[in-house]
XYZ file of C-alpha atoms in Angstrom:
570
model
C -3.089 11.197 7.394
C -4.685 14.392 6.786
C -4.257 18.402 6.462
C -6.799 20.094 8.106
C -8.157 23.084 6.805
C -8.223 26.738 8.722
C -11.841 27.439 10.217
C -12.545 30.444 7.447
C -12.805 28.030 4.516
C -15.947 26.528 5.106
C -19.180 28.522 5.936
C -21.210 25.394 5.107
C -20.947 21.554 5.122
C -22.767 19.347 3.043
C -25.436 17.182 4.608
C -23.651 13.398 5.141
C -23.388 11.314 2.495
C -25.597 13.668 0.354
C -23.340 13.175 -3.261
C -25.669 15.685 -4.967
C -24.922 18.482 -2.638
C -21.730 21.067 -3.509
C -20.087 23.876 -1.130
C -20.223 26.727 -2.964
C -17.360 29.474 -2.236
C -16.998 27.920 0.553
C -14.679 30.982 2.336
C -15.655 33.022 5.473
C -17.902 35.827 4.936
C -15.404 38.290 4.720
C -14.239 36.898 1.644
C -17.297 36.318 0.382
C -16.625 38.572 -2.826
C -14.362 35.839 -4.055
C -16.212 33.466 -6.619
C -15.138 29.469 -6.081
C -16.578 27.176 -8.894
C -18.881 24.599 -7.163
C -17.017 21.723 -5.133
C -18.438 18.049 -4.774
C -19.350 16.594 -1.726
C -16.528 15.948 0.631
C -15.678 11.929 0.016
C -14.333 11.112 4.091
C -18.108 12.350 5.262
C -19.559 9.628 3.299
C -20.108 6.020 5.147
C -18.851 2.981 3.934
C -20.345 -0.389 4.282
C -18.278 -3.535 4.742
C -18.843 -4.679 0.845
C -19.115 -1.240 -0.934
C -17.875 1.882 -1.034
C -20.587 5.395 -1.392
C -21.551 5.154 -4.937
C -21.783 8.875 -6.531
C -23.924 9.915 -9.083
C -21.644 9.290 -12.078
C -22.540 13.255 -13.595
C -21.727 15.121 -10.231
C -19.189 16.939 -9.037
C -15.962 14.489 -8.028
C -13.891 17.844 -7.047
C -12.643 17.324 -3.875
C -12.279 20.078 -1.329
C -8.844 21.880 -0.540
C -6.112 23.873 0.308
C -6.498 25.449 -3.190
C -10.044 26.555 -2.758
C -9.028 29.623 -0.007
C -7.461 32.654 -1.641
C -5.120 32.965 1.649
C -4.117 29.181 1.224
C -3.508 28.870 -2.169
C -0.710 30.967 -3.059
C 0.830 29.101 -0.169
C 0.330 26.010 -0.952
C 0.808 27.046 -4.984
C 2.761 24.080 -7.012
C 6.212 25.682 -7.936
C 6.865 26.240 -11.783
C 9.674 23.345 -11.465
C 7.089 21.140 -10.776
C 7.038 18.629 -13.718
C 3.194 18.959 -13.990
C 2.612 22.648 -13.112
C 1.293 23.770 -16.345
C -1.754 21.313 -15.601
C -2.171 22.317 -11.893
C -5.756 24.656 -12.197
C -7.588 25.371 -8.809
C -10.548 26.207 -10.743
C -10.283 22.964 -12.396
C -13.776 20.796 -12.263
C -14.811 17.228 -13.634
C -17.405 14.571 -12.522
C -17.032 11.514 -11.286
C -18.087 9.276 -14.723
C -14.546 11.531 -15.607
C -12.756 10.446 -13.188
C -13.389 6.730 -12.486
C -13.159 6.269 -16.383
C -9.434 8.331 -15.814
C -8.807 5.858 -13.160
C -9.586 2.739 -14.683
C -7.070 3.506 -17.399
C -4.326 4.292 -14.756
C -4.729 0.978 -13.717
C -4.735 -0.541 -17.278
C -1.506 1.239 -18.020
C 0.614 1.832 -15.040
C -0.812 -0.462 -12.578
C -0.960 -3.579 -14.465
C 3.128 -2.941 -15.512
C 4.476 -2.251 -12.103
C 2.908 -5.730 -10.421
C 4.759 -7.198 -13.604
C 7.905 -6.158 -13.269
C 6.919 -7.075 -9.080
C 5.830 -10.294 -10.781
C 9.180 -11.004 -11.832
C 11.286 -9.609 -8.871
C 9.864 -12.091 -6.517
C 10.116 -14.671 -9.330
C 14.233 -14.228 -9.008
C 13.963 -13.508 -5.047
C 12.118 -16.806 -4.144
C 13.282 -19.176 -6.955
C 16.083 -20.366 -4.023
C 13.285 -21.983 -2.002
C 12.258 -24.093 -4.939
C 16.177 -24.459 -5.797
C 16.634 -26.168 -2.202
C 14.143 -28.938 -3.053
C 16.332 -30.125 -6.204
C 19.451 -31.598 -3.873
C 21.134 -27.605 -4.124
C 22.449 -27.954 -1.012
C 24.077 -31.156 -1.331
C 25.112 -30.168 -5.072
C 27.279 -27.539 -4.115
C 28.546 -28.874 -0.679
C 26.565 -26.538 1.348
C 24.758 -27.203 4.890
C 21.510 -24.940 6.469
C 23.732 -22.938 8.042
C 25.955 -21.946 4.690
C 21.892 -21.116 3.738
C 21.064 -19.027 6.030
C 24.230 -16.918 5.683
C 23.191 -16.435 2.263
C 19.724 -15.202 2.887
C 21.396 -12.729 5.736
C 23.825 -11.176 3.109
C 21.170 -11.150 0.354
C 18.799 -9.131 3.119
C 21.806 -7.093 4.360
C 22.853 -6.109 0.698
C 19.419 -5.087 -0.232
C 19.254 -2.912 2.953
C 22.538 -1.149 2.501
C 21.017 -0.517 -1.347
C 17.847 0.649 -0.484
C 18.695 4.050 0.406
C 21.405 5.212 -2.281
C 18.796 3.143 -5.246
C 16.051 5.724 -4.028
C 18.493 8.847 -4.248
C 19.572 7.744 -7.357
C 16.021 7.072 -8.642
C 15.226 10.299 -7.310
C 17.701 12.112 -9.427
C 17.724 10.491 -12.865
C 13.641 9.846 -12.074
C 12.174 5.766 -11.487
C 11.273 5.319 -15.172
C 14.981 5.219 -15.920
C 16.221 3.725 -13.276
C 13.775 0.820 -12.403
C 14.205 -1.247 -15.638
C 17.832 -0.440 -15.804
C 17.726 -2.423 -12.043
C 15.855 -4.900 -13.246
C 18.360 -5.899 -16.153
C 21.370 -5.516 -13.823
C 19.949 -8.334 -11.476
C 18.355 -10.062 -14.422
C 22.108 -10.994 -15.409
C 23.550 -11.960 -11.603
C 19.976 -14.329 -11.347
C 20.594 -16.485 -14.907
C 24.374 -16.298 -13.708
C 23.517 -18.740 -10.900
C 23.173 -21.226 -13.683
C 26.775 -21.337 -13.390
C 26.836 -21.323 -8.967
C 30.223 -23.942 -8.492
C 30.528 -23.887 -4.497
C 30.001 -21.921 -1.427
C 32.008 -18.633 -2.414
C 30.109 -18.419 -6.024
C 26.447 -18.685 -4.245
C 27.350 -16.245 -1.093
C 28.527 -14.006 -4.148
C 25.310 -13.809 -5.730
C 23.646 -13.632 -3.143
C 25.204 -10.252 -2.342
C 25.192 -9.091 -5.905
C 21.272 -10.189 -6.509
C 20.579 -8.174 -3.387
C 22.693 -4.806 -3.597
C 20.646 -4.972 -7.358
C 16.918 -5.968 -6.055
C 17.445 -3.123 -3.229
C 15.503 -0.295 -3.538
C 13.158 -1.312 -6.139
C 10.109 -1.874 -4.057
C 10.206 1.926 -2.668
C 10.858 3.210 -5.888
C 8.025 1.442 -7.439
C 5.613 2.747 -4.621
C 6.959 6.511 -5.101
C 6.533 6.224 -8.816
C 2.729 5.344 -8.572
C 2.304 7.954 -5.723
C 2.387 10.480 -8.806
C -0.990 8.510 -10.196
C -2.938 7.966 -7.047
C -4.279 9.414 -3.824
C -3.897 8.609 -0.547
C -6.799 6.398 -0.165
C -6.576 4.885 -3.840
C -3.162 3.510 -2.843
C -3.224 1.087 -0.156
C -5.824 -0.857 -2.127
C -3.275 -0.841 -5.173
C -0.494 -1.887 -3.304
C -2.269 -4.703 -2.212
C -2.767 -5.928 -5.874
C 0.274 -4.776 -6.021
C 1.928 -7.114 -3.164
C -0.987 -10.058 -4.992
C 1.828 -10.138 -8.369
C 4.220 -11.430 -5.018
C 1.911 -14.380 -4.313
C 1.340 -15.093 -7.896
C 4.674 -15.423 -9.167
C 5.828 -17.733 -6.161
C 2.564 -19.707 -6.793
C 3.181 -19.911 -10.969
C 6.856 -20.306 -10.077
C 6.385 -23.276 -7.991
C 4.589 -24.780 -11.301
C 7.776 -23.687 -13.357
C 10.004 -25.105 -10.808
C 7.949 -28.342 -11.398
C 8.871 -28.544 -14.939
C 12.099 -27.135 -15.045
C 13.529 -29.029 -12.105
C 12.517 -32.653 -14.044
C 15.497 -31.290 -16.265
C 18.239 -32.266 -14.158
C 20.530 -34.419 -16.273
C 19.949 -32.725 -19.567
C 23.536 -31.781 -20.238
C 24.810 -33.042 -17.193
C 23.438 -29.937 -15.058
C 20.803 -30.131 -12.212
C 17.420 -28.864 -12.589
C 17.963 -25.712 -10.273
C 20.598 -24.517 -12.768
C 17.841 -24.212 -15.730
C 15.339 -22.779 -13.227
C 17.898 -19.967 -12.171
C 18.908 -19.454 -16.187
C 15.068 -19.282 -17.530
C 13.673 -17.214 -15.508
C 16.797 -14.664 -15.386
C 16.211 -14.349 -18.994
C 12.392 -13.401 -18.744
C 13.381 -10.721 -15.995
C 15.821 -9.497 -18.282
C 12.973 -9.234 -21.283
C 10.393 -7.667 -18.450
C 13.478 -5.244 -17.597
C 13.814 -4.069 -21.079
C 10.106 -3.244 -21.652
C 10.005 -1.051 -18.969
C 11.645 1.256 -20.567
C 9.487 1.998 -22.789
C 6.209 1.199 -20.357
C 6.938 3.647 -17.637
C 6.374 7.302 -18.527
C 7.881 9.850 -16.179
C 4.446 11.291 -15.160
C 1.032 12.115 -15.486
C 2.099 15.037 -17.771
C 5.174 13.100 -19.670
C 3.468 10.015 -21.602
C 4.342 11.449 -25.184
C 7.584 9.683 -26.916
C 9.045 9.034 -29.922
C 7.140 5.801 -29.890
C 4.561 7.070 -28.384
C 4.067 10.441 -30.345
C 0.301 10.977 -28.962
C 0.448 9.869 -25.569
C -1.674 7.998 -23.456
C -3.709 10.797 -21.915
C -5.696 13.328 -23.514
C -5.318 17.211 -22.112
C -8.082 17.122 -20.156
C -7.129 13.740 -18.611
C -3.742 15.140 -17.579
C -5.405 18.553 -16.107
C -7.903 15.600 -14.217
C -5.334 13.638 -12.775
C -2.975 16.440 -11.957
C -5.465 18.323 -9.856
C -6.778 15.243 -7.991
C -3.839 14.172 -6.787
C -2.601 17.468 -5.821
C -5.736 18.168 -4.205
C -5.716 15.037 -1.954
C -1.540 15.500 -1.375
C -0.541 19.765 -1.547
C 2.622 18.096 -0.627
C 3.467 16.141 -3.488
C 4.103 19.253 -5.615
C 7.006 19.866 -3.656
C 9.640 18.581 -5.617
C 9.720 17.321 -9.590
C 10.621 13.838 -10.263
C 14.218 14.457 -11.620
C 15.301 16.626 -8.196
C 17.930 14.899 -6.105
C 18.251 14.989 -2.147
C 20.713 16.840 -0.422
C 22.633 15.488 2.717
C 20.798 17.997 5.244
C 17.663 17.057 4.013
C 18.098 13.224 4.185
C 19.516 14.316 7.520
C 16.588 15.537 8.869
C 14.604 13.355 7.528
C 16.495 10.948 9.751
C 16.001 12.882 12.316
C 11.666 12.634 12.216
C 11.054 10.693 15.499
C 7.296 10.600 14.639
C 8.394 8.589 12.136
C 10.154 5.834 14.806
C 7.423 3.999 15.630
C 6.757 2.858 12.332
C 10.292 1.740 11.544
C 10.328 -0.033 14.646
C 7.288 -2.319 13.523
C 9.052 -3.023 10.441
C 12.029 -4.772 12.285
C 9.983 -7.337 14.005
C 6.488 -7.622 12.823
C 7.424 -10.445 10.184
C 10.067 -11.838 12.109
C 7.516 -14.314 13.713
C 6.186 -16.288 10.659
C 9.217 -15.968 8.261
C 11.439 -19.105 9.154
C 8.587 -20.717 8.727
C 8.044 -19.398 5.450
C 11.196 -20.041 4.278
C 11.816 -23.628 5.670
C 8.401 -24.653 3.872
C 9.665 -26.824 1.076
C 12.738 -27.521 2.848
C 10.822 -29.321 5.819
C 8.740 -30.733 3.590
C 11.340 -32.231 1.669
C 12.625 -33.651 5.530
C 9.523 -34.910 5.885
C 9.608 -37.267 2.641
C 8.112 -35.390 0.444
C 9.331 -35.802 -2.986
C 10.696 -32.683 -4.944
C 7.627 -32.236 -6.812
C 5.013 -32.649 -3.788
C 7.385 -30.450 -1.822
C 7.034 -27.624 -4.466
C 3.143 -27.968 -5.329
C 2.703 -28.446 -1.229
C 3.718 -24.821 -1.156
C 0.991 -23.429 -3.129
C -2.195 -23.908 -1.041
C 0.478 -21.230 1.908
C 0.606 -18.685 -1.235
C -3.195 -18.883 -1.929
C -4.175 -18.346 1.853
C -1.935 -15.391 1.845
C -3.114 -13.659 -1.028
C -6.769 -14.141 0.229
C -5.541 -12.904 3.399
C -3.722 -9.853 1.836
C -6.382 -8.384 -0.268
C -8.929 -8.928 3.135
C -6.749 -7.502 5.570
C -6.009 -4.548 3.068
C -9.508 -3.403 1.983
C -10.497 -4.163 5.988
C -7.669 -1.556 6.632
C -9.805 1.108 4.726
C -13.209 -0.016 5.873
C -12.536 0.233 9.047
C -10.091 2.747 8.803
C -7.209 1.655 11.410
C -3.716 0.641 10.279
C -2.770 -0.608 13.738
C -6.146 -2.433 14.769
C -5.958 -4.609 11.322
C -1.778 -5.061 11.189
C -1.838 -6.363 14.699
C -4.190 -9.062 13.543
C -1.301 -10.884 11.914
C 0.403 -11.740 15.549
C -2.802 -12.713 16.922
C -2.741 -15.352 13.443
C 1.042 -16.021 13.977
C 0.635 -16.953 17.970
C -1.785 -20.071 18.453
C -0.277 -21.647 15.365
C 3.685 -21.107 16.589
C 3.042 -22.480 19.769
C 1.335 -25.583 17.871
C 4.232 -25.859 16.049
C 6.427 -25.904 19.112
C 4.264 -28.845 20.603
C 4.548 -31.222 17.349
C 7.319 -34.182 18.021
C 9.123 -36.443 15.917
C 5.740 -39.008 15.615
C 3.469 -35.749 14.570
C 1.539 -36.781 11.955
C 2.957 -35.430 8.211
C -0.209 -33.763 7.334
C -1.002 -32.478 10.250
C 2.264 -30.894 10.381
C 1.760 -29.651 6.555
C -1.732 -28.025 7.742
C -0.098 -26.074 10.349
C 2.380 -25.135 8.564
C 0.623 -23.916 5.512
C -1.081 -21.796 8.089
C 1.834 -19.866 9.371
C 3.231 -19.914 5.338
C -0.176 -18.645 4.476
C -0.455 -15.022 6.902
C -2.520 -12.508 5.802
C 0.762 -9.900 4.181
C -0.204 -7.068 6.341
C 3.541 -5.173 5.110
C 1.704 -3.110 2.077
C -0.709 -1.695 4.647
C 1.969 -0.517 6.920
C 4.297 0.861 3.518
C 1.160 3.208 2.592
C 1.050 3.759 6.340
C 4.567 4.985 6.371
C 4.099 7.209 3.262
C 0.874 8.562 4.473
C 2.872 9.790 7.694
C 5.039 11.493 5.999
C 4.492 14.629 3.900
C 6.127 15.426 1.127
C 7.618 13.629 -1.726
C 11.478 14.086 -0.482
C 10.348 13.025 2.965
C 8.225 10.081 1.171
C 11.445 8.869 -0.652
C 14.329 8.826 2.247
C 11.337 7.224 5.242
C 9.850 4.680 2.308
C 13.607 3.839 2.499
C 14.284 3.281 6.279
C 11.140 1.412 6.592
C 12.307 -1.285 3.937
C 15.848 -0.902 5.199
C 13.983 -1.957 8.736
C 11.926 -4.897 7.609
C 14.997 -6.048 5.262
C 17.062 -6.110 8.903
C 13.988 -7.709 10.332
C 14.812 -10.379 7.739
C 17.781 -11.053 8.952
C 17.197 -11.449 12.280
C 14.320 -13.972 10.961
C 16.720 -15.608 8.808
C 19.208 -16.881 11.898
C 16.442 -18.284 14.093
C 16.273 -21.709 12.593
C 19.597 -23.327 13.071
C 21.196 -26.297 11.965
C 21.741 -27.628 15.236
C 18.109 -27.436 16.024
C 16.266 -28.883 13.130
C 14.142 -30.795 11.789
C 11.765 -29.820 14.696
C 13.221 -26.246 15.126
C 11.926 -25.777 19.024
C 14.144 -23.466 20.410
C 13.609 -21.372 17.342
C 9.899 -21.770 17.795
C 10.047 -20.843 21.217
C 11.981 -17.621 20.130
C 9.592 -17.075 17.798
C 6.571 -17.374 20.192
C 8.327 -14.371 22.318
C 9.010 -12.427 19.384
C 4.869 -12.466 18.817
C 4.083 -11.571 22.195
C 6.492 -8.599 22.501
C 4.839 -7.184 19.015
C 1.503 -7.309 20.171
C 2.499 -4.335 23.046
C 4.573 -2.524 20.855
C 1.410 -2.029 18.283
C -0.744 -0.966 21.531
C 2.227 1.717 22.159
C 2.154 2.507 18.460
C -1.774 3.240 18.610
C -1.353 5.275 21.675
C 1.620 7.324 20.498
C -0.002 8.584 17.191
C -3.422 9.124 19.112
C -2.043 11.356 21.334
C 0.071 13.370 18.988
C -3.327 13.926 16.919
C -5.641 14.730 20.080
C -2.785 17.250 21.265
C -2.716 18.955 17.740
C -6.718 18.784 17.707
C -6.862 21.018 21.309
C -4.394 23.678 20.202
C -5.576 23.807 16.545
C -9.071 24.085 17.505
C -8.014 26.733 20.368
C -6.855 29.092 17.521
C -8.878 31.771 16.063
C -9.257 31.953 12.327
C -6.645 34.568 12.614
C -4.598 33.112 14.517
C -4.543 29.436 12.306
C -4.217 31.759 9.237
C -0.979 33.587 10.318
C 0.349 30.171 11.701
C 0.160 28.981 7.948
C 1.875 32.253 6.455
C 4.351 32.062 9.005
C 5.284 28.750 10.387
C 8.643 27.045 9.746
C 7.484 24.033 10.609
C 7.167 21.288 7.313
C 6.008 18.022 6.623
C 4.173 16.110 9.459
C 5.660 18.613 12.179
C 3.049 20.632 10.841
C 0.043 21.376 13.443
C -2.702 20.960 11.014
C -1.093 17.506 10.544
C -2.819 14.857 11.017
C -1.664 11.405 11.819
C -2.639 7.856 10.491
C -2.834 4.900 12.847
């Protein structure tokens, strides 16, 4: 969540929400000799309303407070000269907020607006199967729901048995090199389904597309973790996790016309759908190599001889980031993890709780999800209503993702807004499990698109995850075992609708139902857990003399969140 800073740094606060007001020095009066440029006012002191966050006078000081500020804490918490951006790193270092919102609008433009592309087109290749299944696939290759579901469990256990070793391995040869080089190995195994002749060839790519697509998402979130701060990212993540919705909304439109191709050369629709839009991942995979610097400090290339950012831009972004996160200086972006580090990195049982929610907080609402244009197409619908049916689910969760996400900030809880999502899963699961066989086709289709349609809560709790733990080795191995735990949530998900039990699924419903209930404690535990770590820290810490915090910061072995001026989110 937080580091808090040792009672001698400040001497004086600035008056809330006051944006012209600086702290100047800002150390205890015995080091009052020491001269610290002027600071801007402290950002988390400001109130937020519901539609807008503080506005600053564009020509003040955007500086936030830190670490770096106090002689006695700076050499401590001193970037290393491995660090890939150390010759930018300048404690002294000022700029105004016109500077930096100007900085960060062109972060967007450039590395944003590329990594929800090549997003874009992961989810393009990861959901094209739903659209697949309304084109007879089944029945083309001789397959039944069950055959289905086994390949949606192997596709979610390969990705979870890749998502560790694709983040070491990102970690050591750095994400700009090995993101786009996973994005044209799966690229090939998608358009390959073109050629899908039975059971064995689909439960192979299945496998392969997964072991490919694993690791991707974490990678992604670790590479923009070098361009924003903790509070920027949530909000980009969920514009992030908005590329998801749109490619499964514009892909249900390409499905539309690509599917009407069945019988041009003898081959289904589905084939062409899997073929085309392999080929534009494979063209998206390609660009990336020459759209994704390594960092803030590493734009320049031989096709890019100037760079994107100017000197003081890189000195700007450098020093905000590192400001907001001492921690992220901690290791450069081509250093590898050893085993004792990933080892106790397993070992971070504050971290638990979190991976825990991942397993089951989805489970409730995504058979539902899944099944959409299949049950649709059981209901009569033809392939093209089934597939345009879907989109009103994908525009209600995309609304509901960017809500629930800036809500998150607003009202700054992660639990209180993710638990939302079971109390939206619960009245409309146990509607479903009421509906019969003489339920009404639309009515069905409205509740339905409901469940489809939940507000995507999983970016808040990723940014939750990586805000919880310190450190950009810690960051890569936990950003892992969360998505390794909502990837085994997926297959848990992906086994409660069986064959034997359709088209009605009510003992899966029923399941499902429990499955809600049992959530909604475990995010009350999950609240209470973190709160009381943080009020425990909060007596001791504040118990301490200056002295006394001071020394525990010189000489403390404790690292990462284990820290006591650690704060947690929840």
């Amino acid at each position: 969540m937080s580091t808090v800073l040792a009672k001698s740094y400040y001497t004086k606060a600035v008056s809330e929400g006051s944006d012209a007001g600086s702290i100047k020095g800002g150390l205890s009066p015995t080091d009052s000799t020491v001269e610290v440029p002027t600071l801007g006012a402290p950002v988390s002191s400001q109130k937020a309303s519901f539609w807008r966050r503080p506005k600053h006078e564009l020509d003040s000081i955007a500086t936030q407070p830190s670490v770096f500020d106090d002689p006695e804490t700076l050499e401590k918490y001193r970037p290393p000269e491995v660090w890939e951006n150390s010759h930018r790193f300048d404690p002294s270092a000022r700029w105004t907020w016109r500077e930096e919102y100007r900085l960060v609008r062109k972060i967007d433009w450039l590395i944003m607006i590329w990594a929800c592309v090549m997003f874009f087109s992961l989810d393009l290749d990861r959901s094209n199967i739903s659209q697949a299944n309304t084109d007879n696939f089944l029945k083309d290759l001789g397959m039944t729901t069950n055959d289905f579901n086994l390949g949606n469990t192997l596709f979610k256990l390969s990705f979870l048995i890749a998502e560790l070793p694709s983040q070491l391995i990102s970690k050591r040869v750095g994400p700009d090199i090995w993101i786009p080089s996973q994005m044209i190995l799966w690229s090939f195994v998608s358009l390959s389904q073109f050629w899908l002749s039975g059971r064995s060839s689909f439960l192979a790519t299945r496998c392969l597309l997964g072991f490919m697509q694993g690791g991707f998402i974490p990678d992604v979130i670790l590479y923009l973790s070098y361009f924003y701060t903790k509070t920027e990212l949530p909000v980009r993540l969920a514009w992030f996790w908005v590329s998801n919705y749109l490619a499964e909304i514009i892909g249900a439109f390409i499905a539309t016309g690509l599917l009407k191709l069945r019988g041009v050369g003898g081959k289904a629709g589905w084939r062409y759908l899997f073929l085309i839009e392999g080929g534009l991942t494979l063209a998206i995979g390609i660009a990336s190599f020459f759209m994704m610097p390594p960092g803030p400090t590493q734009t320049k290339a031989w096709f890019r001889p100037k760079g994107w950012f100017s000197e003081r831009e890189e000195v700007i972004m450098v020093n905000r980031v590192i400001r907001d996160d001492p921690a992220k200086s901690n290791m450069h972006n081509r250093e590898g993890l050893t085993i004792r580090m990933i080892w106790n990195i397993l070992k971070d049982w504050r971290m638990w709780p979190i991976y825990a929610l991942g397993i089951v907080f989805m489970v409730p609402l995504q058979p539902p999800q899944t099944y959409l244009t299949l049950s649709l197409k059981n209901l009569g619908y033809t392939t093209t209503e089934a597939n345009l049916l879907s989109i009103p689910s994908k525009v209600i969760g995309m609304i509901g993702l960017l809500v629930f996400c800036y809500l998150s900030e607003i009202v700054d809880s992660r639990v209180i807004v993710t638990v939302l999502l079971q109390f939206w899963a619960l009245p409309l699961l146990v509607a479903l499990y009421t509906f019969t066989s003489t339920t009404s086709p639309w009515i069905y289709f409205a509740v339905v698109t409901l469940v489809a349609g939940f507000p995507y809560v999983h970016p808040i709790q990723v940014a939750w995850a990586s805000t919880n733990s310190s450190g950009v080795g810690t960051r890569t191995v936990s950003a892992s075992i969360y998505n390794m735990f909502v990837q085994a949530g997926g297959i848990i998900a992906s086994n409660i609708y069986r064959d034997d039990d359709k088209p009605l699924y009510k003992r899966g419903n029923r399941v499902l139902i429990g499955i809600t209930v049992m959530n909604i404690f475990l995010y009350l535990f999950v609240y209470l857990f973190y709160k009381g770590i943080n009020k425990r820290r909060d007596r001791i810490w504040d118990s301490w003399t200056a002295k006394e915090q001071q020394e525990y910061l010189e000489n403390t072995k404790d690292k990462g969140n284990a820290r006591m001026n650690f704060r947690f989110a929840y």
